[in-house]
Amino acid sequence: MMLAHPAMDTVFSFDGDWVNSMVVESPDFLRGFLQDIKGQIAGLSGEAVLSIDNVPVPFSAYADLIDDVVSFSINRKPLLNKLASRMERLAMDEAHYLQTAQLMAGLEKYLNGFSFDLPCGINCGKLSFSGVLRSAGVEILDDYENDLERILDYMELIRELDRDRLFFLINLRCFYSDMEMQRFVESVCTHQHRVLLIDCVAKSRLQRERRVTIDMDLCEF
């Protein structure tokens, strides 16, 4: 997977044993770059290009952006939708189908039983397991004490329930020590996640970090 932007000479490759990072000193460029990425993740057109094997792919399907680590929740709606879809498929597979059918039949019978105490007959024609899941409000257990562990598990769940993505992580170095970030980078590399760290202030270079700095004049080094 590769990332390119027409205003940059650097083309990022995410298929190696390292973590890419950008330190952007220009507020204007940083704002424009992030607006471009967020817009494309939302399905809009933009300038940055994400590609796999030199074929452009949509950011909406292959990228994710985390810009508020302080209040980051693992229970993002797109991930919960993927989880519900996986649960629905499991409910209909060979191992669970009979139990699911019995559960739904029992629930329909229970609801229809209210007809005897109502002034009208009722019909549960729209009853479905997906509807039961939505009503249950299924969420991912979030009992993490470490925010970076939460992000790592989020990336792993995205891979398991959907596909590998490129994760844009904004200003992590402002909130975590070099030691914490080094452990995070090692975990990212071990699990071969694709990550681009984006910061506005330069900190000590980490092991296995490939950094590009963009200064106020948009020079890269």
Coordinates of N, CA, C and O in Angstrom, one line a residue, residues 17-21 173 178-190 197 203-211:
D17 N 8.9 -3.1 7.3 CA 9.0 -3.4 8.7 C 9.3 -2.1 9.5 O 10.3 -2.0 10.2
W18 N 8.5 -1.1 9.3 CA 8.7 0.2 9.9 C 7.4 1.0 10.1 O 6.3 0.5 9.6
V19 N 7.4 2.1 10.8 CA 6.2 3.0 10.9 C 6.6 4.3 10.3 O 7.6 4.9 10.6
N20 N 5.8 4.8 9.3 CA 6.0 6.1 8.7 C 5.4 7.2 9.6 O 4.4 7.0 10.3
S21 N 6.1 8.3 9.6 CA 5.6 9.5 10.3 C 5.9 10.8 9.5 O 6.8 10.9 8.7
R173 N 2.2 11.9 19.7 CA 3.5 12.2 20.4 C 3.3 13.3 21.5 O 4.1 13.5 22.4
D178 N 8.0 8.9 25.1 CA 8.8 8.2 24.0 C 8.8 6.7 24.3 O 8.7 5.9 23.4
M179 N 8.8 6.3 25.6 CA 8.8 4.9 26.0 C 7.5 4.2 25.6 O 7.5 3.1 25.0
E180 N 6.4 4.9 25.8 CA 5.1 4.4 25.5 C 5.0 4.3 24.0 O 4.4 3.3 23.4
M181 N 5.4 5.3 23.3 CA 5.3 5.3 21.8 C 6.2 4.2 21.2 O 5.9 3.6 20.2
Q182 N 7.4 4.0 21.8 CA 8.2 2.9 21.3 C 7.6 1.6 21.4 O 7.6 0.8 20.4
R183 N 6.9 1.3 22.5 CA 6.2 0.0 22.6 C 5.1 -0.1 21.6 O 4.8 -1.1 21.1
F184 N 4.4 1.1 21.4 CA 3.3 1.1 20.5 C 3.8 0.8 19.0 O 3.3 0.0 18.3
V185 N 4.9 1.4 18.7 CA 5.5 1.2 17.3 C 5.9 -0.2 17.1 O 5.7 -0.8 16.1
E186 N 6.5 -0.8 18.2 CA 7.0 -2.2 18.1 C 5.8 -3.1 17.9 O 5.8 -4.1 17.1
S187 N 4.7 -2.8 18.6 CA 3.5 -3.7 18.4 C 2.9 -3.5 17.0 O 2.4 -4.5 16.4
V188 N 2.9 -2.3 16.5 CA 2.4 -2.0 15.2 C 3.2 -2.8 14.1 O 2.6 -3.5 13.2
C189 N 4.5 -2.8 14.3 CA 5.4 -3.5 13.3 C 5.2 -5.0 13.5 O 5.2 -5.7 12.5
T190 N 5.1 -5.5 14.7 CA 4.9 -6.9 14.9 C 3.7 -7.5 14.3 O 3.7 -8.6 13.7
L197 N 1.9 8.2 11.4 CA 1.9 9.1 12.6 C 2.0 10.5 12.0 O 3.0 10.8 11.3
K203 N 9.5 15.2 17.9 CA 10.1 14.6 19.2 C 11.2 13.7 18.8 O 11.6 13.6 17.6
S204 N 11.8 13.0 19.8 CA 12.9 12.1 19.5 C 12.5 11.0 18.5 O 11.3 10.5 18.6
R205 N 13.3 10.7 17.6 CA 13.0 9.7 16.6 C 13.0 8.3 17.2 O 13.9 8.0 17.9
L206 N 12.0 7.6 17.0 CA 11.8 6.2 17.5 C 12.5 5.2 16.7 O 12.7 5.4 15.5
Q207 N 12.9 4.1 17.3 CA 13.4 3.0 16.5 C 12.3 2.5 15.6 O 11.1 2.4 15.9
R208 N 12.7 2.2 14.3 CA 11.7 1.7 13.3 C 10.8 2.7 12.8 O 9.7 2.4 12.3
E209 N 11.1 4.0 13.1 CA 10.3 5.1 12.6 C 11.0 5.7 11.3 O 12.2 6.0 11.4
R210 N 10.2 5.9 10.3 CA 10.7 6.6 9.1 C 10.0 7.9 9.0 O 8.8 8.0 8.7
R211 N 10.7 9.0 9.2 CA 10.1 10.3 9.4 C 10.4 11.2 8.2 O 11.5 11.2 7.7

